[in-house]
Amino acid sequence: MRDGNGELLPGVTISVKNDKAGANTNEQGRFTISVASGATLVFSYVGFETTEVKVDNKTEYAVRLKEKVGSLSDVVVVGYATQARKDLTGAVGSVNMKDFSKAPVKSFDEALAGRVAGVTVASNDGQPGSVANITIRGAGSISQDNSPLYVIDGFPTENANANAISPADIESIDILKDASATAIYGARGSNGVILITTKKGKTGAPQVTYNAYYGWQQNPQKQKMMDAYEFVRYVGDINPAIYDSVYLAKGVTLEDYRNVESLDMQDYVYQVGQNQNHDIAVRGGTDKTKYSLSGNFNNQKGIIINSGFKRYQGRFSLDQTVSDRLKVGLNANYAYSEAFGVPISAANFYASATTLYSVWGFRPTTSISGRDSGVNLIDEFYDPGNELANNQDYRVNPYQHISNQLTLNKEHVLNANAYAEYKLIKDLTLRVAGGMNVWNREIDVFNNSKTQSGSKWSSNGVNGSIEFRPSSTWRSEAGLNYRKRWNKVHNFTALAVFEAQGNKSAIRRLSATQIPNEELGLDAIDLAPPANTSLTSSASSWTMASAVARVNYDYQSRYLFSASVRADGSSKFAPGGRWGYFPAASAAWRFSSEEFMKPLRVISDAKLRIGYGASGNNRVGDFAYMPQLTLSNRNFWYAAGNNPLAIGAFISSAGNPSLKWETNEQTNIGLDLSFFRNSRLSVTIDAYHRTTRDLLLNAALPYSIGVENGLGFKNIGKLQNRGLEFTVAGVIIEQKKFTWSSNFNISFNRNKILELTEGQTSILSGNGTFFNTTYSSLFPYISAIGRPMGEMYGLVFDGVYQYSDFDLMPNGTYLLKSDVATNGSARTAIRPGDIKYRDLNGDLNVNNQDYTIIGSGLPKHAGGFSNDFQYGNFDLNVLLQWSYGNDVVNANRYVFEGGIVNNPNLNQLATYANRWTPTNPSNTLFRAGGMGNAAYSSRVIEDGSYLKLRTVSLGYTVPPAVLKRAKIKNVRLYASAQNLYTWSNYSGTDPEVSGRDGNLTPGFDYAVYPHALSYVAGLNVTF
C-alpha cells in the first residue's frame, strides 16, 4: 500500500465488501487476507479516498490511495515550509477554497467572513475599492494596528494589497492563529499570520481556464426619512414662524401636504451598479518545467453615482527543475487599479459636511404657495430655504456635488519573488530567495464650483490636490532545511533561516486653492496664486534582520513535537532595544493510534495538541524612539533681525530611547477528532490564553514637556484575550446522486485590559475631531483596567420628562420639580417633552459625573455556517455569517432624530414622527427641540447582532459527453448573490459598518457608505 507519492502506508484498513473479513497493513505497508476470486477489497485510511479493488487470479496487488480533498492529509503552509494537516501541533485554520471561489467578490478579504473560527472580518463600509479589517483572536494591541501579517508566496508584508490579487489566482489560504505557529514569524506575528499561496503550473498538457461573471449591485435598504406631510409638521414644532409664513402661506393647511409628492434625494444619488469580472489563465508543464500565466479585469460601478473600482492584473510563475539537485522559480504579479468617488464615510469634524448628511437631510418638499413654491430643488445648487432661518446652513445639492467632485485613487503594485533550491546532500537542502514589492499610489482630488468644498460658500474656492505615495520593500532569505526519516517510523526536520527586509516610502503632495480655469481641472493647479499653493514632502525608511531556527519530530505521526526560536532586529527601536527574541514549542499526541482506542471504531482519528509561544509587534512609526521635529510653512514662522520670515520647526512627538518590542505570549490547547470511515465528521476545539505585555501605546504626556500634541510612544500596560473556538465539518448525506456537506464554526473571545501607564486607570477616546464640533469635548468610549477595550461611555437614557415631573406655575409655565434631576440644562430651561437622563450620583444634576459604561462594540461570539449541496450536475453553496452580542452607536440618530441643531430645513428620520407632543406623551422620543445639551447616551446604543446570508451560489456543470466534440473539458454555469439578506434588530441600514473604526472606538455608525447587495451570473470554462 502506498500513497500518491509512493510512500508506504501502514495501518490501512482492508475489508471485504459484503463480508466480515478484514485486515490491516503492517509497518511495511503489506497485508495478507484470504478471499475468493471475484470478491471486492475495500481499502480505507484516514485522509484518503476509499478505494475498491476486485480480486481476480493474482495473489499480489499494489494499491495506491488517493488523498482526499479537504482531508487531514492536506498540505498546509506553516511558515517557510509545508506540513500535512494530520501532523499539525499548532492552531492552524484553512479556508475551503472550493466554497471560497463561489463568492463573487473583487478581493479575498471580502470572502473570508465566517469561514474560519477565530477570524473576524470587519468591513468599515461598502465604498468601491475599500478593503476589510481582519483580526485573529481579538485585538492584541490598544492603540496600534491589529491586522495580521500577510505572507504571500513567501513574502511577508503588513499590507495585503488585497486589491492587487485576483481571488481566482489563489490556491490556498492558511491562517496561523496561536503563538506556537506564528512565532516562526516572531517580529510581526503577534496578531496572527495569513499565508496566501497562489496557483502554480502542474505537470500535464496546457490547461486554459476562463471565468467570467456580470452582475448588478444595489443598496439593500434606504434610510427611511420623513415624507412631505411629516416634515412640514416637524417644521411647525421646531420653528412656528417659518411654518406659518412659508408652508401655510395663502391659506394652505397642513393636511394639504398629504397630497404632495415627497422628494427623496436617495432616489437620485443611489443607483443600480454593475460588476463584471474576467479571469483567464493557462497552466501546465512537464516533470522539469511548470508554468502559469493569468490575467484579470474587474470593473465595478458603485451603488452611489460617480463611484466605482477598476482593476487590471496579471501574474506569471515559472518553476524549473534544472537538475536532480537544483530547482529555481519565479513568481511575479502586477496590478493597476483605480478607485473613484466621493469618500462617503470620511471622518469629519463637522458632521454636517459628510455627503449622506446632505442626502438624508434634504427636505422632501418646498412650500405649496410660499416664497419658495416655484423652486425646483433638484435643479437648484443651493436650497434657498437654507437662508430662511438664518442658520448658516451651507449645504449644497448632494446630487450635483457627487456628480462634480473628483476623488481618484490610482495604485500600481508589483510583487516579484525568485528562489533557488539546491540539494547539498540527500537530506539537506539550501534555499535562497529574494523579492520586491513596489507600491506606487496617486491620489487626485478636485473640487470645482459645483461641489461643497469648492463652492462660493467655501473660503477655499475651487481647490484640488495631487499626492504621490511611492513605497518599495525588498526582502532576502537564505535557509537550510534538513529532513530525515529512519526505521520508517521516525521523522525529523530542522530549519534554519536568515532573513533581511527593508522599506522606503515617501509622500509628495501639491495642493492649491482659488484655482482659476476650473474647466481644466487639475491641469490648472499650477495657475493658482503662489500664496494659495502648498507643497509638502517627506520620506522614511526601516530595515529588519532576522534569524530563525525550528525543529520538528514525530514518531509514526503518533507523538509529535515542534520547537522554534526567532530573533528579530528592527530599526524602529533604539540601538539598545532593537532585538527581540521569540521562542515557541508545541506537542501533539494522536491517541487514536493507541491500543486502548481500537475498540472505538467510530473514532477514526483523535489528536490532542498543546502549545506555547511568544511573538512580537513593532508597528510604530519608523523613528518613534527619537523626538520628531516637524518643519511647517503654515503655523510656525520666525524672523531674526530684519531678515524675512523663515519656516519654523517644532517638536511634534516626544522620543523614547527605551522603546522596545511589544510581546505577545499565548498558550493554546486543542483537540482534533474525526469520526466514521473517511473522516466523514470532524471536530476541532481550541482554547487559548493570550497576553500582550509592553504594549506600544501612543500615550498622553504632560504638555509641560513642550510637545504640541502631548503624545509619545511608551511600552506600558498589559492586555489579555481568552477564547474558545469550535469547528465542526462533515458530510451529512452522501448518495450516488446527492451529497450534502456542512461546515460550522463559532468563536468566543473575551478581552480585558490588565495594566495601563503609571497611575492610569482608564483611557477616554473619541473627543476632539472624532464626530462633530458640538461633541468635541465629550468622550463616547472608555477603556478601563479590568474591562474590555473600547466600551461605550455616556449617560443612561431615562425617557422623556412628562407633565408629572413639573410644577405648574401661576403664569402658566412649567418648572421642574426640585426632587427631579436635571438633564444638564438649567432647571428653569427644561420643558415637558425634553430628554431625560438617569442621575447616577444622586446630586439631582446630570453632568459628566454621571457618565458610565453603556455598551460594548465587541461581540460575545461570531461564526459562520456553510452548506454545500450536490444533486447530479447541480451544486448549491449557502454561507451564513453572524455576530452576536455587540452594540453599535447609531450616531445618525444624534443628528436626524431631533438632535444637534434645530434646523427647520433639515429632514429627520421617519421614526421621529412619533415624538413627544402634548397629545402624544412618548417616553422614547423627545419633543422637537428637546434634546438639550449635547451628550452621548444609551438612547442611541443599539444591539448590533446580525445574521447575514452572506453568499448563495447555484451552479450547473454541463455533462462531459456534451462537450467532448468541442474539446472542452468542463463548463459550469452559475448564479451567485452576496449580502443577500440580513436579520437584525438594528434600526440603521447595516449593523456591520463602522464609520470610526479603531481598537478604542468600535461600532460607531455615522453616514457610512452601505454594503451592496450583489447578484451575478457567470461562466467557468476549462479547455
Tab-separated table of N, CA and C in Angstrom, residues 864-989:
chain	number	residue	atom	x	y	z
A	864	GLY	N	-19.711	31.213	11.410
A	864	GLY	CA	-20.255	31.000	10.078
A	864	GLY	C	-20.755	29.576	9.919
A	865	PHE	N	-21.661	29.406	8.995
A	865	PHE	CA	-22.263	28.093	8.717
A	865	PHE	C	-22.378	27.949	7.209
A	866	SER	N	-21.551	27.070	6.645
A	866	SER	CA	-21.506	26.878	5.199
A	866	SER	C	-22.091	25.522	4.844
A	867	ASN	N	-22.891	25.486	3.791
A	867	ASN	CA	-23.524	24.254	3.326
A	867	ASN	C	-23.304	24.084	1.833
A	868	ASP	N	-22.893	22.884	1.460
A	868	ASP	CA	-22.729	22.534	0.043
A	868	ASP	C	-23.672	21.402	-0.311
A	869	PHE	N	-24.446	21.613	-1.357
A	869	PHE	CA	-25.368	20.595	-1.844
A	869	PHE	C	-24.986	20.237	-3.285
A	870	GLN	N	-25.003	18.947	-3.582
A	870	GLN	CA	-24.705	18.484	-4.941
A	870	GLN	C	-25.775	17.493	-5.345
A	871	TYR	N	-26.506	17.817	-6.408
A	871	TYR	CA	-27.515	16.905	-6.931
A	871	TYR	C	-27.277	16.751	-8.427
A	872	GLY	N	-26.810	15.567	-8.788
A	872	GLY	CA	-26.476	15.376	-10.190
A	872	GLY	C	-25.426	16.386	-10.619
A	873	ASN	N	-25.739	17.165	-11.636
A	873	ASN	CA	-24.797	18.182	-12.125
A	873	ASN	C	-25.039	19.560	-11.517
A	874	PHE	N	-25.977	19.637	-10.587
A	874	PHE	CA	-26.260	20.914	-9.934
A	874	PHE	C	-25.518	21.004	-8.601
A	875	ASP	N	-25.051	22.193	-8.280
A	875	ASP	CA	-24.409	22.426	-6.984
A	875	ASP	C	-24.936	23.726	-6.394
A	876	LEU	N	-25.084	23.732	-5.076
A	876	LEU	CA	-25.589	24.901	-4.357
A	876	LEU	C	-24.726	25.120	-3.130
A	877	ASN	N	-24.242	26.353	-2.952
A	877	ASN	CA	-23.472	26.720	-1.762
A	877	ASN	C	-24.173	27.865	-1.047
A	878	VAL	N	-24.356	27.724	0.270
A	878	VAL	CA	-25.010	28.744	1.083
A	878	VAL	C	-24.135	29.025	2.294
A	879	LEU	N	-23.769	30.288	2.490
A	879	LEU	CA	-22.957	30.686	3.639
A	879	LEU	C	-23.723	31.686	4.490
A	880	LEU	N	-23.922	31.336	5.759
A	880	LEU	CA	-24.489	32.236	6.757
A	880	LEU	C	-23.368	32.691	7.682
A	881	GLN	N	-23.357	33.971	8.005
A	881	GLN	CA	-22.309	34.510	8.877
A	881	GLN	C	-22.968	35.425	9.893
A	882	TRP	N	-22.475	35.395	11.132
A	882	TRP	CA	-23.143	36.180	12.163
A	882	TRP	C	-22.166	36.784	13.156
A	883	SER	N	-22.700	37.745	13.881
A	883	SER	CA	-22.028	38.343	15.037
A	883	SER	C	-23.106	38.569	16.084
A	884	TYR	N	-22.805	38.196	17.337
A	884	TYR	CA	-23.828	38.291	18.379
A	884	TYR	C	-23.269	38.980	19.625
A	885	GLY	N	-24.062	39.891	20.182
A	885	GLY	CA	-23.724	40.497	21.468
A	885	GLY	C	-22.981	41.806	21.385
A	886	ASN	N	-22.698	42.297	20.185
A	886	ASN	CA	-22.002	43.578	20.037
A	886	ASN	C	-23.018	44.712	19.891
A	887	ASP	N	-22.655	45.877	20.427
A	887	ASP	CA	-23.504	47.061	20.323
A	887	ASP	C	-22.974	48.009	19.254
A	888	VAL	N	-23.854	48.871	18.774
A	888	VAL	CA	-23.499	49.883	17.779
A	888	VAL	C	-23.994	51.240	18.261
A	889	VAL	N	-23.133	52.253	18.161
A	889	VAL	CA	-23.562	53.630	18.409
A	889	VAL	C	-24.182	54.142	17.110
A	890	ASN	N	-25.491	54.241	17.094
A	890	ASN	CA	-26.171	54.751	15.899
A	890	ASN	C	-26.165	56.273	15.968
A	891	ALA	N	-25.013	56.860	15.639
A	891	ALA	CA	-24.845	58.311	15.763
A	891	ALA	C	-25.699	59.079	14.768
A	892	ASN	N	-26.241	58.417	13.765
A	892	ASN	CA	-27.163	59.084	12.850
A	892	ASN	C	-28.357	59.657	13.613
A	893	ARG	N	-28.728	59.011	14.702
A	893	ARG	CA	-29.882	59.469	15.484
A	893	ARG	C	-29.565	60.732	16.287
A	894	TYR	N	-28.280	60.979	16.565
A	894	TYR	CA	-27.922	62.243	17.214
A	894	TYR	C	-28.230	63.426	16.301
A	895	VAL	N	-28.203	63.181	14.997
A	895	VAL	CA	-28.388	64.254	14.020
A	895	VAL	C	-29.813	64.282	13.484
A	896	PHE	N	-30.359	63.099	13.171
A	896	PHE	CA	-31.622	63.032	12.426
A	896	PHE	C	-32.800	62.557	13.272
A	897	GLU	N	-32.647	62.622	14.564
A	897	GLU	CA	-33.760	62.311	15.438
A	897	GLU	C	-33.911	63.452	16.446
A	898	GLY	N	-34.055	64.657	15.890
A	898	GLY	CA	-34.275	65.838	16.710
A	898	GLY	C	-33.043	66.358	17.415
A	899	GLY	N	-31.854	66.066	16.892
A	899	GLY	CA	-30.650	66.396	17.643
A	899	GLY	C	-29.772	67.469	17.052
A	900	ILE	N	-28.704	67.760	17.769
A	900	ILE	CA	-27.612	68.692	17.472
A	900	ILE	C	-28.101	70.100	17.160
A	901	VAL	N	-28.700	70.290	15.984
A	901	VAL	CA	-29.145	71.638	15.596
A	901	VAL	C	-30.653	71.622	15.352
A	902	ASN	N	-31.307	72.696	15.739
A	902	ASN	CA	-32.749	72.818	15.492
A	902	ASN	C	-32.953	73.512	14.152
A	903	ASN	N	-32.708	72.746	13.095
A	903	ASN	CA	-32.701	73.293	11.754
A	903	ASN	C	-34.015	72.955	11.053
A	904	PRO	N	-34.860	73.936	10.770
A	904	PRO	CA	-36.151	73.643	10.126
A	904	PRO	C	-36.021	73.258	8.664
A	905	ASN	N	-34.816	73.239	8.150
A	905	ASN	CA	-34.611	72.866	6.746
A	905	ASN	C	-33.935	71.508	6.619
A	906	LEU	N	-33.796	70.799	7.733
A	906	LEU	CA	-33.115	69.509	7.753
A	906	LEU	C	-34.132	68.412	8.027
A	907	ASN	N	-34.301	67.524	7.068
A	907	ASN	CA	-35.257	66.434	7.245
A	907	ASN	C	-34.798	65.496	8.360
A	908	GLN	N	-35.731	64.724	8.894
A	908	GLN	CA	-35.455	63.840	10.009
A	908	GLN	C	-35.860	62.404	9.668
A	909	LEU	N	-35.406	61.477	10.491
A	909	LEU	CA	-35.782	60.081	10.317
A	909	LEU	C	-37.294	59.926	10.458
A	910	ALA	N	-37.838	58.979	9.708
A	910	ALA	CA	-39.285	58.767	9.739
A	910	ALA	C	-39.768	58.386	11.135
A	911	THR	N	-38.905	57.724	11.903
A	911	THR	CA	-39.296	57.312	13.248
A	911	THR	C	-39.586	58.509	14.146
A	912	TYR	N	-38.996	59.658	13.847
A	912	TYR	CA	-39.152	60.816	14.719
A	912	TYR	C	-40.547	61.443	14.595
A	913	ALA	N	-41.358	60.952	13.681
A	913	ALA	CA	-42.733	61.440	13.578
A	913	ALA	C	-43.536	61.078	14.824
A	914	ASN	N	-43.060	60.068	15.547
A	914	ASN	CA	-43.773	59.625	16.749
A	914	ASN	C	-43.191	60.248	18.014
A	915	ARG	N	-42.630	61.443	17.883
A	915	ARG	CA	-42.000	62.125	19.019
A	915	ARG	C	-43.049	62.615	20.032
A	916	TRP	N	-42.543	63.067	21.154
A	916	TRP	CA	-43.410	63.595	22.210
A	916	TRP	C	-44.101	64.864	21.740
A	917	THR	N	-45.406	64.933	21.974
A	917	THR	CA	-46.191	66.154	21.823
A	917	THR	C	-47.183	66.174	22.991
A	918	PRO	N	-47.800	67.287	23.251
A	918	PRO	CA	-48.772	67.306	24.354
A	918	PRO	C	-49.867	66.259	24.217
A	919	THR	N	-50.179	65.882	22.978
A	919	THR	CA	-51.215	64.866	22.777
A	919	THR	C	-50.636	63.477	22.555
A	920	ASN	N	-49.324	63.358	22.470
A	920	ASN	CA	-48.649	62.063	22.285
A	920	ASN	C	-47.467	61.998	23.257
A	921	PRO	N	-47.724	61.740	24.530
A	921	PRO	CA	-46.668	61.792	25.551
A	921	PRO	C	-45.712	60.604	25.462
A	922	SER	N	-44.945	60.549	24.381
A	922	SER	CA	-43.979	59.470	24.185
A	922	SER	C	-42.916	59.504	25.276
A	923	ASN	N	-42.457	58.328	25.657
A	923	ASN	CA	-41.371	58.258	26.635
A	923	ASN	C	-40.088	57.748	26.001
A	924	THR	N	-40.068	57.688	24.662
A	924	THR	CA	-38.869	57.229	23.952
A	924	THR	C	-38.290	58.295	23.034
A	925	LEU	N	-39.120	59.156	22.463
A	925	LEU	CA	-38.647	60.214	21.571
A	925	LEU	C	-39.063	61.561	22.138
A	926	PHE	N	-38.076	62.406	22.408
A	926	PHE	CA	-38.334	63.713	22.998
A	926	PHE	C	-38.981	64.652	21.981
A	927	ARG	N	-39.456	65.777	22.435
A	927	ARG	CA	-40.134	66.741	21.577
A	927	ARG	C	-39.140	67.382	20.613
A	928	ALA	N	-39.638	68.008	19.579
A	928	ALA	CA	-38.789	68.756	18.660
A	928	ALA	C	-38.108	69.884	19.426
A	929	GLY	N	-36.786	69.915	19.347
A	929	GLY	CA	-36.018	70.918	20.076
A	929	GLY	C	-35.768	70.561	21.520
A	930	GLY	N	-36.069	69.327	21.918
A	930	GLY	CA	-35.961	68.955	23.325
A	930	GLY	C	-34.755	68.127	23.676
A	931	MET	N	-33.722	68.131	22.836
A	931	MET	CA	-32.549	67.316	23.133
A	931	MET	C	-31.682	67.923	24.223
A	932	GLY	N	-31.721	69.244	24.381
A	932	GLY	CA	-30.892	69.880	25.397
A	932	GLY	C	-29.438	69.925	24.994
A	933	ASN	N	-28.552	69.904	25.978
A	933	ASN	CA	-27.122	69.959	25.710
A	933	ASN	C	-26.640	68.674	25.045
A	934	ALA	N	-25.585	68.792	24.259
A	934	ALA	CA	-25.014	67.623	23.593
A	934	ALA	C	-24.531	66.624	24.639
A	935	ALA	N	-24.816	65.355	24.408
A	935	ALA	CA	-24.383	64.302	25.319
A	935	ALA	C	-24.436	62.965	24.595
A	936	TYR	N	-23.422	62.138	24.833
A	936	TYR	CA	-23.508	60.748	24.381
A	936	TYR	C	-24.343	59.988	25.399
A	937	SER	N	-25.248	59.131	24.921
A	937	SER	CA	-26.131	58.436	25.853
A	937	SER	C	-26.537	57.078	25.312
A	938	SER	N	-27.107	56.281	26.211
A	938	SER	CA	-27.563	54.940	25.845
A	938	SER	C	-28.770	54.976	24.915
A	939	ARG	N	-29.352	56.139	24.687
A	939	ARG	CA	-30.520	56.239	23.814
A	939	ARG	C	-30.228	55.709	22.422
A	940	VAL	N	-29.026	55.931	21.935
A	940	VAL	CA	-28.705	55.511	20.570
A	940	VAL	C	-27.794	54.288	20.540
A	941	ILE	N	-27.579	53.645	21.691
A	941	ILE	CA	-26.820	52.398	21.712
A	941	ILE	C	-27.787	51.273	21.347
A	942	GLU	N	-27.506	50.588	20.268
A	942	GLU	CA	-28.412	49.551	19.776
A	942	GLU	C	-27.698	48.208	19.680
A	943	ASP	N	-28.480	47.165	19.745
A	943	ASP	CA	-27.958	45.820	19.563
A	943	ASP	C	-27.504	45.660	18.115
A	944	GLY	N	-26.201	45.412	17.934
A	944	GLY	CA	-25.650	45.264	16.583
A	944	GLY	C	-25.543	43.825	16.128
A	945	SER	N	-26.142	42.900	16.857
A	945	SER	CA	-26.106	41.490	16.456
A	945	SER	C	-26.781	41.310	15.092
A	946	TYR	N	-26.252	40.399	14.300
A	946	TYR	CA	-26.868	40.150	12.997
A	946	TYR	C	-26.567	38.741	12.522
A	947	LEU	N	-27.427	38.248	11.693
A	947	LEU	CA	-27.219	37.012	10.942
A	947	LEU	C	-27.353	37.386	9.479
A	948	LYS	N	-26.284	37.163	8.715
A	948	LYS	CA	-26.261	37.624	7.331
A	948	LYS	C	-26.174	36.433	6.380
A	949	LEU	N	-27.063	36.422	5.404
A	949	LEU	CA	-26.968	35.468	4.313
A	949	LEU	C	-25.897	36.000	3.371
A	950	ARG	N	-24.659	35.591	3.642
A	950	ARG	CA	-23.502	36.212	3.005
A	950	ARG	C	-23.352	35.819	1.543
A	951	THR	N	-23.427	34.530	1.261
A	951	THR	CA	-23.217	34.062	-0.112
A	951	THR	C	-24.187	32.938	-0.446
A	952	VAL	N	-24.784	33.019	-1.617
A	952	VAL	CA	-25.580	31.927	-2.180
A	952	VAL	C	-25.128	31.748	-3.620
A	953	SER	N	-24.765	30.528	-3.967
A	953	SER	CA	-24.291	30.270	-5.327
A	953	SER	C	-24.912	28.977	-5.847
A	954	LEU	N	-25.553	29.066	-6.987
A	954	LEU	CA	-26.178	27.916	-7.642
A	954	LEU	C	-25.498	27.687	-8.983
A	955	GLY	N	-25.014	26.460	-9.201
A	955	GLY	CA	-24.294	26.180	-10.436
A	955	GLY	C	-24.756	24.913	-11.124
A	956	TYR	N	-24.459	24.823	-12.405
A	956	TYR	CA	-24.767	23.629	-13.193
A	956	TYR	C	-23.554	23.299	-14.052
A	957	THR	N	-23.079	22.067	-13.931
A	957	THR	CA	-21.929	21.613	-14.711
A	957	THR	C	-22.425	20.814	-15.913
A	958	VAL	N	-22.055	21.266	-17.075
A	958	VAL	CA	-22.506	20.619	-18.312
A	958	VAL	C	-21.877	19.227	-18.403
A	959	PRO	N	-22.647	18.192	-18.730
A	959	PRO	CA	-22.101	16.829	-18.821
A	959	PRO	C	-20.942	16.761	-19.818
A	960	PRO	N	-19.895	15.993	-19.493
A	960	PRO	CA	-18.729	15.890	-20.382
A	960	PRO	C	-19.075	15.398	-21.780
A	961	ALA	N	-20.062	14.534	-21.892
A	961	ALA	CA	-20.422	13.997	-23.216
A	961	ALA	C	-20.866	15.095	-24.164
A	962	VAL	N	-21.499	16.116	-23.620
A	962	VAL	CA	-21.964	17.226	-24.452
A	962	VAL	C	-20.789	18.053	-24.961
A	963	LEU	N	-19.695	18.090	-24.179
A	963	LEU	CA	-18.560	18.955	-24.502
A	963	LEU	C	-17.466	18.252	-25.296
A	964	LYS	N	-17.584	16.940	-25.406
A	964	LYS	CA	-16.487	16.173	-25.971
A	964	LYS	C	-16.128	16.606	-27.383
A	965	ARG	N	-17.120	16.827	-28.216
A	965	ARG	CA	-16.831	17.213	-29.606
A	965	ARG	C	-16.143	18.566	-29.699
A	966	ALA	N	-16.489	19.458	-28.800
A	966	ALA	CA	-15.884	20.797	-28.826
A	966	ALA	C	-14.521	20.817	-28.147
A	967	LYS	N	-14.072	19.654	-27.643
A	967	LYS	CA	-12.790	19.524	-26.943
A	967	LYS	C	-12.701	20.491	-25.757
A	968	ILE	N	-13.804	20.588	-25.063
A	968	ILE	CA	-13.860	21.383	-23.841
A	968	ILE	C	-13.956	20.424	-22.671
A	969	LYS	N	-13.093	20.627	-21.668
A	969	LYS	CA	-13.051	19.705	-20.541
A	969	LYS	C	-14.189	19.936	-19.553
A	970	ASN	N	-14.519	21.198	-19.337
A	970	ASN	CA	-15.508	21.470	-18.297
A	970	ASN	C	-16.176	22.816	-18.541
A	971	VAL	N	-17.471	22.872	-18.298
A	971	VAL	CA	-18.225	24.130	-18.348
A	971	VAL	C	-19.181	24.135	-17.156
A	972	ARG	N	-19.109	25.200	-16.385
A	972	ARG	CA	-20.039	25.378	-15.263
A	972	ARG	C	-20.701	26.742	-15.403
A	973	LEU	N	-22.010	26.740	-15.384
A	973	LEU	CA	-22.797	27.965	-15.389
A	973	LEU	C	-23.294	28.211	-13.978
A	974	TYR	N	-23.283	29.454	-13.549
A	974	TYR	CA	-23.695	29.691	-12.165
A	974	TYR	C	-24.314	31.074	-11.995
A	975	ALA	N	-25.058	31.191	-10.909
A	975	ALA	CA	-25.592	32.474	-10.463
A	975	ALA	C	-25.283	32.588	-8.978
A	976	SER	N	-24.802	33.760	-8.572
A	976	SER	CA	-24.401	33.964	-7.178
A	976	SER	C	-24.948	35.283	-6.665
A	977	ALA	N	-25.127	35.336	-5.353
A	977	ALA	CA	-25.548	36.567	-4.688
A	977	ALA	C	-24.702	36.758	-3.445
A	978	GLN	N	-24.368	37.998	-3.159
A	978	GLN	CA	-23.555	38.357	-1.987
A	978	GLN	C	-24.328	39.377	-1.153
A	979	ASN	N	-24.277	39.199	0.180
A	979	ASN	CA	-25.011	40.081	1.108
A	979	ASN	C	-26.504	40.085	0.789
A	980	LEU	N	-27.053	38.891	0.651
A	980	LEU	CA	-28.413	38.749	0.149
A	980	LEU	C	-29.459	39.257	1.142
A	981	TYR	N	-29.276	38.950	2.436
A	981	TYR	CA	-30.255	39.399	3.416
A	981	TYR	C	-29.605	39.422	4.789
A	982	THR	N	-30.065	40.364	5.625
A	982	THR	CA	-29.539	40.491	6.989
A	982	THR	C	-30.695	40.488	7.977
A	983	TRP	N	-30.619	39.579	8.957
A	983	TRP	CA	-31.578	39.571	10.057
A	983	TRP	C	-30.950	40.317	11.236
A	984	SER	N	-31.584	41.402	11.661
A	984	SER	CA	-31.021	42.209	12.740
A	984	SER	C	-32.103	43.114	13.313
A	985	ASN	N	-31.951	43.474	14.578
A	985	ASN	CA	-32.846	44.441	15.208
A	985	ASN	C	-32.301	45.862	15.119
A	986	TYR	N	-31.174	46.022	14.451
A	986	TYR	CA	-30.555	47.343	14.336
A	986	TYR	C	-31.408	48.242	13.446
A	987	SER	N	-31.638	49.478	13.884
A	987	SER	CA	-32.519	50.377	13.131
A	987	SER	C	-31.808	51.084	11.992
A	988	GLY	N	-30.483	51.030	11.964
A	988	GLY	CA	-29.735	51.656	10.876
A	988	GLY	C	-29.761	50.796	9.626
A	989	THR	N	-29.000	51.213	8.626
A	989	THR	CA	-29.031	50.497	7.347
A	989	THR	C	-28.223	49.210	7.363
